[in-house]
mmCIF file with all atom_site columns, C-alpha atoms in Angstrom:
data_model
loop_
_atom_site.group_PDB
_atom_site.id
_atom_site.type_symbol
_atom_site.label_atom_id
_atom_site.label_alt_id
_atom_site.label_comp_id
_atom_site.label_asym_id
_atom_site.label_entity_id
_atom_site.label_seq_id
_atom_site.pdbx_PDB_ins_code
_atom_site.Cartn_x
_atom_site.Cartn_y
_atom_site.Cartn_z
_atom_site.occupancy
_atom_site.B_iso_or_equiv
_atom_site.pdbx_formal_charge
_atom_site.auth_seq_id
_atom_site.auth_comp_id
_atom_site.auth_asym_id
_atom_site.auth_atom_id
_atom_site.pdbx_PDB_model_num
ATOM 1  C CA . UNK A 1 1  ? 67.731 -29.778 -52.467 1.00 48.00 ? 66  UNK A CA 1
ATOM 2  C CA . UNK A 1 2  ? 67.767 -29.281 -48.980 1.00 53.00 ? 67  UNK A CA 1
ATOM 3  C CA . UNK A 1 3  ? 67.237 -25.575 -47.097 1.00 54.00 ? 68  UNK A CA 1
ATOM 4  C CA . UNK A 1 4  ? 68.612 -24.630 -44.208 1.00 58.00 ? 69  UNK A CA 1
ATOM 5  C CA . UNK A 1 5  ? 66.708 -23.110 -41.469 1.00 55.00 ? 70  UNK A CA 1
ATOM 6  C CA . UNK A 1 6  ? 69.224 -20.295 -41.243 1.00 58.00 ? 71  UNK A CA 1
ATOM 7  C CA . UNK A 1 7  ? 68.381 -19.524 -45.124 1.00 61.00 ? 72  UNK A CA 1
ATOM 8  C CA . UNK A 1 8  ? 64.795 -18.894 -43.896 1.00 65.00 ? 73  UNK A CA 1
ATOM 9  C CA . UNK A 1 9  ? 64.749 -15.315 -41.704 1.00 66.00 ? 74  UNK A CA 1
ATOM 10 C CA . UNK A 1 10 ? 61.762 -15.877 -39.351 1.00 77.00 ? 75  UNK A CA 1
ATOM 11 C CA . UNK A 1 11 ? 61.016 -19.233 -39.786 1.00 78.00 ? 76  UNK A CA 1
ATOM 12 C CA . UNK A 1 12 ? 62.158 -20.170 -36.430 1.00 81.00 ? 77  UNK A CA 1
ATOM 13 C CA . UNK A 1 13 ? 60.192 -17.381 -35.066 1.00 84.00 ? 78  UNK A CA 1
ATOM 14 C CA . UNK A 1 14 ? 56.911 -18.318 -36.314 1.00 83.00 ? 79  UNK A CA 1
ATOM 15 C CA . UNK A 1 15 ? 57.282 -22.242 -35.333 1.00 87.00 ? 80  UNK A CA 1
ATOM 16 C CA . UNK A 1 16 ? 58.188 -20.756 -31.775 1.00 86.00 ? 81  UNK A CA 1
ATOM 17 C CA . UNK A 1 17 ? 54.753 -18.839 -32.314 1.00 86.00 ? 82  UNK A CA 1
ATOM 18 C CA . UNK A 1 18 ? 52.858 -22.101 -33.114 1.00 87.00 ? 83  UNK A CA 1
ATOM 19 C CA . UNK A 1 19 ? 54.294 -23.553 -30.054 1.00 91.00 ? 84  UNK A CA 1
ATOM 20 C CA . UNK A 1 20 ? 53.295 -20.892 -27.774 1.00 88.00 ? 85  UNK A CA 1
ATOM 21 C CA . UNK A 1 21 ? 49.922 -21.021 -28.972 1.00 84.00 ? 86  UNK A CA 1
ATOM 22 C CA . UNK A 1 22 ? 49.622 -24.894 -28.744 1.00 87.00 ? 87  UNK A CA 1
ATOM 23 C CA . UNK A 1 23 ? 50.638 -24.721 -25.147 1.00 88.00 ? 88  UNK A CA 1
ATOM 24 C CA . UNK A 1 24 ? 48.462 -22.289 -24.363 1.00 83.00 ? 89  UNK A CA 1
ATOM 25 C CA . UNK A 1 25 ? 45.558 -23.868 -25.791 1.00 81.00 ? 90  UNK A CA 1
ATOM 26 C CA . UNK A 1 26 ? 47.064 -27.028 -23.452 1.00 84.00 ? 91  UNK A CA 1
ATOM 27 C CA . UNK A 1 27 ? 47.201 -25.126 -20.658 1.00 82.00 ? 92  UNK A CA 1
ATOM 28 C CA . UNK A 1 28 ? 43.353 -23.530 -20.623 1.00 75.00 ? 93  UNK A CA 1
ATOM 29 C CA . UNK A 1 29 ? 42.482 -27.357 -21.399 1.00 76.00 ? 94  UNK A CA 1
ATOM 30 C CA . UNK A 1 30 ? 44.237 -28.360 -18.386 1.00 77.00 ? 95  UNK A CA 1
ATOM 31 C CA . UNK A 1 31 ? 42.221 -25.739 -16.529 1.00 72.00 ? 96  UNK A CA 1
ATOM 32 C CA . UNK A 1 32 ? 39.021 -26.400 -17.668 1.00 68.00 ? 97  UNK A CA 1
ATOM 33 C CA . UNK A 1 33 ? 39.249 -30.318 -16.862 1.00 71.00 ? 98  UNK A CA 1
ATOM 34 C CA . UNK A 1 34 ? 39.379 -28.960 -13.101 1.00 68.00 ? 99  UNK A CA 1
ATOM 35 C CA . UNK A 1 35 ? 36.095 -27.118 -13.554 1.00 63.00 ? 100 UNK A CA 1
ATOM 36 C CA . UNK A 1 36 ? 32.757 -28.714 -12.852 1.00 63.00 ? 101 UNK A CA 1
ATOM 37 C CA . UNK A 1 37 ? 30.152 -27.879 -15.113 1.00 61.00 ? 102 UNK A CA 1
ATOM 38 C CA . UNK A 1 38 ? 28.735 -25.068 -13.205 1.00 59.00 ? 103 UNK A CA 1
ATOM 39 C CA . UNK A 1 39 ? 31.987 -23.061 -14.399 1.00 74.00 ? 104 UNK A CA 1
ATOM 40 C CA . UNK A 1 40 ? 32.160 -23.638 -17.930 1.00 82.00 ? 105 UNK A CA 1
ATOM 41 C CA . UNK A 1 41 ? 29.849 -20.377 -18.431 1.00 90.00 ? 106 UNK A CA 1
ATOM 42 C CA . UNK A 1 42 ? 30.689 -16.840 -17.854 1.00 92.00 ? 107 UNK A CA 1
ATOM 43 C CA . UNK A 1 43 ? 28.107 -14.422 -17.738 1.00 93.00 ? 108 UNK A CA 1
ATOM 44 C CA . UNK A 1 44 ? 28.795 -10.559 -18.463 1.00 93.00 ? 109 UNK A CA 1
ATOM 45 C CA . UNK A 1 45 ? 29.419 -9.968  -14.901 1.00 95.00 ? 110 UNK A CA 1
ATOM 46 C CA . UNK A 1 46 ? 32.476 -12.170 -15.003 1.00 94.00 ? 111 UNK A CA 1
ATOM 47 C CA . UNK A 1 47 ? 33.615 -11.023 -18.042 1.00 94.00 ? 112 UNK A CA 1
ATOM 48 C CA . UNK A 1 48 ? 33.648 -7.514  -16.765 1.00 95.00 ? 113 UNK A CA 1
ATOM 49 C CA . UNK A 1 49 ? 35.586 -9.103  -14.027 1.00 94.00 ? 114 UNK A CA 1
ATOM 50 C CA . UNK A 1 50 ? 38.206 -11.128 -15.719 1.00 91.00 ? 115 UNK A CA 1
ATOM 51 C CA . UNK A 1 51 ? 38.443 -8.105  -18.771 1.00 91.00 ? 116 UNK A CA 1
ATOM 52 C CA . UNK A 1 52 ? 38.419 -5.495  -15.786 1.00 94.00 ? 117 UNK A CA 1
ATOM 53 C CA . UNK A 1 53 ? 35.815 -3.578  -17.543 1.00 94.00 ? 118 UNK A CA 1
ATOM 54 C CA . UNK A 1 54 ? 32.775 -2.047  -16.678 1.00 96.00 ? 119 UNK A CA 1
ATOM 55 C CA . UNK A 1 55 ? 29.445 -3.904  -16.813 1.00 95.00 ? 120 UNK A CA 1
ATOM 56 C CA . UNK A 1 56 ? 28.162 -2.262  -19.971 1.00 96.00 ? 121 UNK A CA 1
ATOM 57 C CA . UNK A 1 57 ? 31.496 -2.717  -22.110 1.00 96.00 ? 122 UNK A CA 1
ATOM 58 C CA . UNK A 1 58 ? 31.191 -6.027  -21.335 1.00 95.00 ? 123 UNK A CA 1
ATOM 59 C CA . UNK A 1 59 ? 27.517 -6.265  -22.303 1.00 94.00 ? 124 UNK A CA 1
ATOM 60 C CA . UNK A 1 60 ? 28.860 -4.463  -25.456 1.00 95.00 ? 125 UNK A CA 1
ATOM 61 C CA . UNK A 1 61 ? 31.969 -6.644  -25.996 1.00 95.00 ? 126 UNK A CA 1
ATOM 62 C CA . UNK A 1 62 ? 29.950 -9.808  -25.779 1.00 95.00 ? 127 UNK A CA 1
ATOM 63 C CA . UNK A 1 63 ? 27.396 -8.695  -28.491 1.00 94.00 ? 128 UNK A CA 1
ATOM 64 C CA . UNK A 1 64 ? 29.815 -8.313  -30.946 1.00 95.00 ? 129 UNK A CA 1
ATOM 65 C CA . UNK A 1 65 ? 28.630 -10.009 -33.764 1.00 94.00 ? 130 UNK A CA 1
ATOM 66 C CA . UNK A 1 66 ? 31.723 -12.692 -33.943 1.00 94.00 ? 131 UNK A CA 1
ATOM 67 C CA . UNK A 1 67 ? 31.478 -13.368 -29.992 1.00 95.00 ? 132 UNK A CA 1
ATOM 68 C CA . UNK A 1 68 ? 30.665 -16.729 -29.080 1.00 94.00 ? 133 UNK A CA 1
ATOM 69 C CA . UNK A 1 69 ? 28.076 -16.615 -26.464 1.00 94.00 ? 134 UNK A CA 1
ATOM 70 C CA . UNK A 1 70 ? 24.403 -18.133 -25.979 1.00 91.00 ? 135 UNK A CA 1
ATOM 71 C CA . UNK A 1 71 ? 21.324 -16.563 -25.503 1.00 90.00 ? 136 UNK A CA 1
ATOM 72 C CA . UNK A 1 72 ? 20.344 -17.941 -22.136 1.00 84.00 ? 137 UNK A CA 1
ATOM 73 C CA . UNK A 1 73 ? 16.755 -16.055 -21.439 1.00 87.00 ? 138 UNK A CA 1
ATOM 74 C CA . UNK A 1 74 ? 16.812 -12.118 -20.922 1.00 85.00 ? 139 UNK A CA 1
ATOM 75 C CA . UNK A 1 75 ? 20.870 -12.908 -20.625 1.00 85.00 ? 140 UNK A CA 1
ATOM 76 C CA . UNK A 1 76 ? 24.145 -14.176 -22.123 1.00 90.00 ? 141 UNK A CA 1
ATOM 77 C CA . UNK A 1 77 ? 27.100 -16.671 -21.345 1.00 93.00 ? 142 UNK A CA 1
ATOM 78 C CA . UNK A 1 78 ? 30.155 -17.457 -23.169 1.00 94.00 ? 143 UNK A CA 1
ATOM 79 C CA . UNK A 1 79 ? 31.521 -21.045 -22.474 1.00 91.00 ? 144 UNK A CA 1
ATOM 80 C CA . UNK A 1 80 ? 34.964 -20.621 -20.632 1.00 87.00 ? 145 UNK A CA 1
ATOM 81 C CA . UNK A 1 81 ? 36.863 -22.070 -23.556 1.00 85.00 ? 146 UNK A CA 1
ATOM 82 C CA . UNK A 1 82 ? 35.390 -20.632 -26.236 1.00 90.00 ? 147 UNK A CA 1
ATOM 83 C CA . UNK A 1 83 ? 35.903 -16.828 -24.380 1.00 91.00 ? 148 UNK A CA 1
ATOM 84 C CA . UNK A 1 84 ? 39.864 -17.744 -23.737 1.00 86.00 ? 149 UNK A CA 1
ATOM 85 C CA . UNK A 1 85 ? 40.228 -18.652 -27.356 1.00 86.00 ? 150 UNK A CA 1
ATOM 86 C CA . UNK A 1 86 ? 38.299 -15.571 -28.941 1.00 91.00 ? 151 UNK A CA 1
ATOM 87 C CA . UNK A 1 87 ? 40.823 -13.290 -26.930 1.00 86.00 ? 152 UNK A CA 1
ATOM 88 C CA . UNK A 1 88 ? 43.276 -15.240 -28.039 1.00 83.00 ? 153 UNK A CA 1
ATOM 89 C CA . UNK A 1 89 ? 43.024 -14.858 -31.263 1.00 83.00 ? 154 UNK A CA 1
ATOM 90 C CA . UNK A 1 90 ? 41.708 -11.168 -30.992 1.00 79.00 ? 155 UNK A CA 1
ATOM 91 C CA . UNK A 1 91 ? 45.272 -10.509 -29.463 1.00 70.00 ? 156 UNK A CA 1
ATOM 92 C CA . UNK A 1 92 ? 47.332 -12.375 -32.648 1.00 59.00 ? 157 UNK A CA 1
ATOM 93 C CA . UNK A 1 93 ? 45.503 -10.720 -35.334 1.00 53.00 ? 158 UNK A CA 1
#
């Protein structure tokens, strides 16, 4: 018994979602094989930067308790990845 994708409202539309996603993910992959290692962290001043925030809602975004960062001595940093996915999925949900 075969179905037909027309039978299915909105299955097109979510495989188009999956798609999107996947090529996104492709693309920031793409990216970070251009960066040297230096730039795979972001500390809270970039992420203020790149979220066009202030310092201290950045500070307070990052210590979310689901963030992904590191504990890097009085400070934080959030590998590059990790940060582009987390928004990622922040914005889908």
């Amino acid at each position: 018994m075969a179905i037909q994708m027309n039978q299915m409202p909105g299955f097109q539309t979510a495989i188009d979602e999956e798609i999107s996603k996947v090529q996104q993910l492709l693309n920031l992959l793409h990216e970070l094989k251009e960066c040297d290692d230096a730039q795979m962290y972001l500390t809270s001043d970039e992420v203020s930067e790149l979220l066009k925030c202030s310092l201290k809602e950045a500070q307070n975004y990052m210590n979310r308790p689901d963030f992904p960062k590191l504990e890097v001595g009085k400070g934080a940093k959030v590998n590059k990845l990790a940060f582009l996915m987390y928004n990622m999925e922040r914005r889908t949900k």
